[in-house]
N, CA, C and O atoms as a DFTB+ gen file, in Angstrom:
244 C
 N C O
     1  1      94.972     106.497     101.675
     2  2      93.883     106.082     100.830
     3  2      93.026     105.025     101.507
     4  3      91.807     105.076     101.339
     5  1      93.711     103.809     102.465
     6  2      92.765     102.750     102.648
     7  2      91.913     103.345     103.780
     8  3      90.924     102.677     104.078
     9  1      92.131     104.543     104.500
    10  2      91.985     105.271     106.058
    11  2      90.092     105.960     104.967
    12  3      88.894     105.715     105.111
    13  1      90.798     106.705     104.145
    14  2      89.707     107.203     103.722
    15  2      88.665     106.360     102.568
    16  3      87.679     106.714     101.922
    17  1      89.132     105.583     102.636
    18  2      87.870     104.413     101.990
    19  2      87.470     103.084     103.376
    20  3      87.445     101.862     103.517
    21  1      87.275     104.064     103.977
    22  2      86.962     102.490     105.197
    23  2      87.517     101.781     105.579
    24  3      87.215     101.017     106.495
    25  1      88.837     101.853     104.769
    26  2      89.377     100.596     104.954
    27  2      90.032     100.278     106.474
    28  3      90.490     101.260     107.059
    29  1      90.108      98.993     107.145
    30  2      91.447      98.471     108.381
    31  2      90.352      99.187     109.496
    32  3      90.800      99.845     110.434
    33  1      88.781      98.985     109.292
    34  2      87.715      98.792     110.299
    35  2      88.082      97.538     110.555
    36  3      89.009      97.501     111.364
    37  1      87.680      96.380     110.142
    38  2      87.123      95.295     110.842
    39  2      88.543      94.265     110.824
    40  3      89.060      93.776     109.820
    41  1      88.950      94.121     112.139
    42  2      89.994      93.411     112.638
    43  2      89.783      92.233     113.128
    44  3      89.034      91.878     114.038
    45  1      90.659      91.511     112.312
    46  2      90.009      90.024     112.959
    47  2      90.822      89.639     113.934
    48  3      90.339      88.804     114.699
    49  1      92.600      90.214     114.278
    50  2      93.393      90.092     115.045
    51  2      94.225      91.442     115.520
    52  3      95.126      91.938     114.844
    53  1      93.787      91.936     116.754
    54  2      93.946      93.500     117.072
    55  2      95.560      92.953     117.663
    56  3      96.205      93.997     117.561
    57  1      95.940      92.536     117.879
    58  2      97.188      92.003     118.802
    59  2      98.416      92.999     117.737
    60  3      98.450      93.277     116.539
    61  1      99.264      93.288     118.856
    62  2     100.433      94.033     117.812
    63  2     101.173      94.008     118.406
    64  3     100.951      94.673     119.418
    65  1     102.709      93.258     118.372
    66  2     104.343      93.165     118.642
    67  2     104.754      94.502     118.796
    68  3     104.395      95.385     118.018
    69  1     105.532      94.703     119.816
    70  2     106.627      95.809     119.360
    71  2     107.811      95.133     119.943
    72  3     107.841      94.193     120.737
    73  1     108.848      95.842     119.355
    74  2     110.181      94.842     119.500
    75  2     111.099      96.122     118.944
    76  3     110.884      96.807     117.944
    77  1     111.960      96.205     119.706
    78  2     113.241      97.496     120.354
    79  2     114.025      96.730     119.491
    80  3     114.190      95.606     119.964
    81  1     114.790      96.951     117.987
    82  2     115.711      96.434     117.665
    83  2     116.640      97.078     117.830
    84  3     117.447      96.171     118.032
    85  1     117.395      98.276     117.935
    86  2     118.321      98.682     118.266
    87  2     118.657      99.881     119.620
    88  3     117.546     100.049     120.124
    89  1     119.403     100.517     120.185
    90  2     119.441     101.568     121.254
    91  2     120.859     102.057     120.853
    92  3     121.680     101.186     120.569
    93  1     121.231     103.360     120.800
    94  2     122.320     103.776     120.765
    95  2     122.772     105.101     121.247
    96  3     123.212     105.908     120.428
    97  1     122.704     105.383     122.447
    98  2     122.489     106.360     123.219
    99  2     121.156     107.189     122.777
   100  3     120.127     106.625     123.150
   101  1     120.936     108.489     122.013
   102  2     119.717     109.157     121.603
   103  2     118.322     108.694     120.439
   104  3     117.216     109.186     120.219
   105  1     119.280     107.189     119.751
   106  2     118.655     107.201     118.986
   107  2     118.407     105.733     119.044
   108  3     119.338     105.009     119.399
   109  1     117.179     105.180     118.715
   110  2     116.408     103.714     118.525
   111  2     115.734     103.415     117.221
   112  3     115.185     104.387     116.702
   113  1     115.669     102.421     116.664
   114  2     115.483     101.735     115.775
   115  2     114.234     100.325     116.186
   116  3     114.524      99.294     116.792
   117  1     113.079     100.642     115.730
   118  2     111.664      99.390     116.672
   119  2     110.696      99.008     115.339
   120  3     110.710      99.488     114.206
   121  1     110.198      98.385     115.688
   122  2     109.170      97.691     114.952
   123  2     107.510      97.168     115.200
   124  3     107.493      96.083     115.781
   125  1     106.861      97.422     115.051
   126  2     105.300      96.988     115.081
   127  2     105.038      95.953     114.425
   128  3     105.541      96.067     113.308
   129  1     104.421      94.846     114.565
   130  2     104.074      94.077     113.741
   131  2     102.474      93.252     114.219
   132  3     102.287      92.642     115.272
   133  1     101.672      93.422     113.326
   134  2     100.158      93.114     113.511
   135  2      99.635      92.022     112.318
   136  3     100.313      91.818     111.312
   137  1      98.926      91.655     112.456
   138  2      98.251      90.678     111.428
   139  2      98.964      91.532     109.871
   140  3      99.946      91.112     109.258
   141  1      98.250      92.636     109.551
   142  2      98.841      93.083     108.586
   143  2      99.664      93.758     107.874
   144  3      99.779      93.850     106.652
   145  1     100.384      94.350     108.954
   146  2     101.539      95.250     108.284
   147  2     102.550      95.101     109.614
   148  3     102.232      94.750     110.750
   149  1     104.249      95.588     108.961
   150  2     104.960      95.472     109.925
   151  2     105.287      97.081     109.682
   152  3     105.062      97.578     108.579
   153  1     105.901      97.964     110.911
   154  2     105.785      99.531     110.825
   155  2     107.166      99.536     111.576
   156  3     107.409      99.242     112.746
   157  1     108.038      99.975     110.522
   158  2     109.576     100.299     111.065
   159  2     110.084     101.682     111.421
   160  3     110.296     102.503     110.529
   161  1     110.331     102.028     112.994
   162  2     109.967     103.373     113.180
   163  2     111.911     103.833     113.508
   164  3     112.734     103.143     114.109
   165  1     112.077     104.939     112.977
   166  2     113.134     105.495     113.397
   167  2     112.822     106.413     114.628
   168  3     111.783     107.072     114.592
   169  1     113.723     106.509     115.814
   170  2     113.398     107.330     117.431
   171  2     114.482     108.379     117.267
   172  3     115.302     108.609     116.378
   173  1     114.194     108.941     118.449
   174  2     114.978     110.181     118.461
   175  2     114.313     110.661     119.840
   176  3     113.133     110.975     119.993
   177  1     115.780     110.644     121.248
   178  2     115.151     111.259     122.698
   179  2     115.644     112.307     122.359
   180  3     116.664     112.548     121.714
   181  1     114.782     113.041     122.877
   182  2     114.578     114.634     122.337
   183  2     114.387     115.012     124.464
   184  3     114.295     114.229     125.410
   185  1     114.406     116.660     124.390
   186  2     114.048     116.941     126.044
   187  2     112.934     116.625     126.375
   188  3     112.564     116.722     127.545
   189  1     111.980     116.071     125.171
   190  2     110.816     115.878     125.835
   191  2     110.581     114.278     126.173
   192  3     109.707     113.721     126.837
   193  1     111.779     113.739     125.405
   194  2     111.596     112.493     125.689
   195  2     111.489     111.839     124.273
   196  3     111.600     112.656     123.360
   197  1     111.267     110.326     123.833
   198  2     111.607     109.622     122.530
   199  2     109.994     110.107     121.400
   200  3     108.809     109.791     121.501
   201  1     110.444     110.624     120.809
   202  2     109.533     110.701     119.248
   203  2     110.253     109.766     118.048
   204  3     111.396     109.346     117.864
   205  1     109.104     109.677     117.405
   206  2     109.068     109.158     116.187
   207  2     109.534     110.013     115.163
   208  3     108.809     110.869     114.657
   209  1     110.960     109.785     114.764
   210  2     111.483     110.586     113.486
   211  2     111.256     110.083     112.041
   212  3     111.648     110.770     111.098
   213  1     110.615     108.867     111.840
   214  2     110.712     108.234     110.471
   215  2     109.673     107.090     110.926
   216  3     109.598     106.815     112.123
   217  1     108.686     106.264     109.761
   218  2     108.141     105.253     110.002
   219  2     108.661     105.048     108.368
   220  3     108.821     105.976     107.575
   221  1     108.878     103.608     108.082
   222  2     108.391     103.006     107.122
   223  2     107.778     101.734     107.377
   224  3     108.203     101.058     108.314
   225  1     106.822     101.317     106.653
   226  2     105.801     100.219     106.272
   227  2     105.944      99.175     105.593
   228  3     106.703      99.335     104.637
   229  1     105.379      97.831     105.737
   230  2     105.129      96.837     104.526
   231  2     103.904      96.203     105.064
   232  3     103.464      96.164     106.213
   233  1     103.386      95.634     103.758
   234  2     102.135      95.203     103.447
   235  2     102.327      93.438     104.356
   236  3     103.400      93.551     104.948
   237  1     101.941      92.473     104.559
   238  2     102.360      91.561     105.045
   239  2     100.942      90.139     104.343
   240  3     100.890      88.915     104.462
   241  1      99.941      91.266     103.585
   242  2      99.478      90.080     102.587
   243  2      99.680      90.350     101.078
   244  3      99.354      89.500     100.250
């Protein structure tokens, strides 16, 4: 919804963390974190190499 109302154009701080919280042979556990949201991604190395199997989100204002 905010993608298709304009919204998260105008950035006042583009900077974004990532941070590897876990490794366990095939599978990883990471995090994004930017001015406004933090993005908790579940991994998965696959033959092609690590994809994104899961994201969840939070708001951070």
């Amino acid at each position: 919804e905010l993608t298709q109302n304009a919204g998260g154009r105008d950035v006042s701080d583009p900077a974004i963390e990532v941070f590897v919280d876990d490794v366990s042979e095939n599978i990883a556990c990471a995090r994004t974190v930017c001015a406004d949201f933090v993005d908790y991604l579940q991994l998965a190395k696959t033959a092609d190499g690590w994809r994104i199997a899961n994201i969840l989100f939070r708001s951070l204002g």
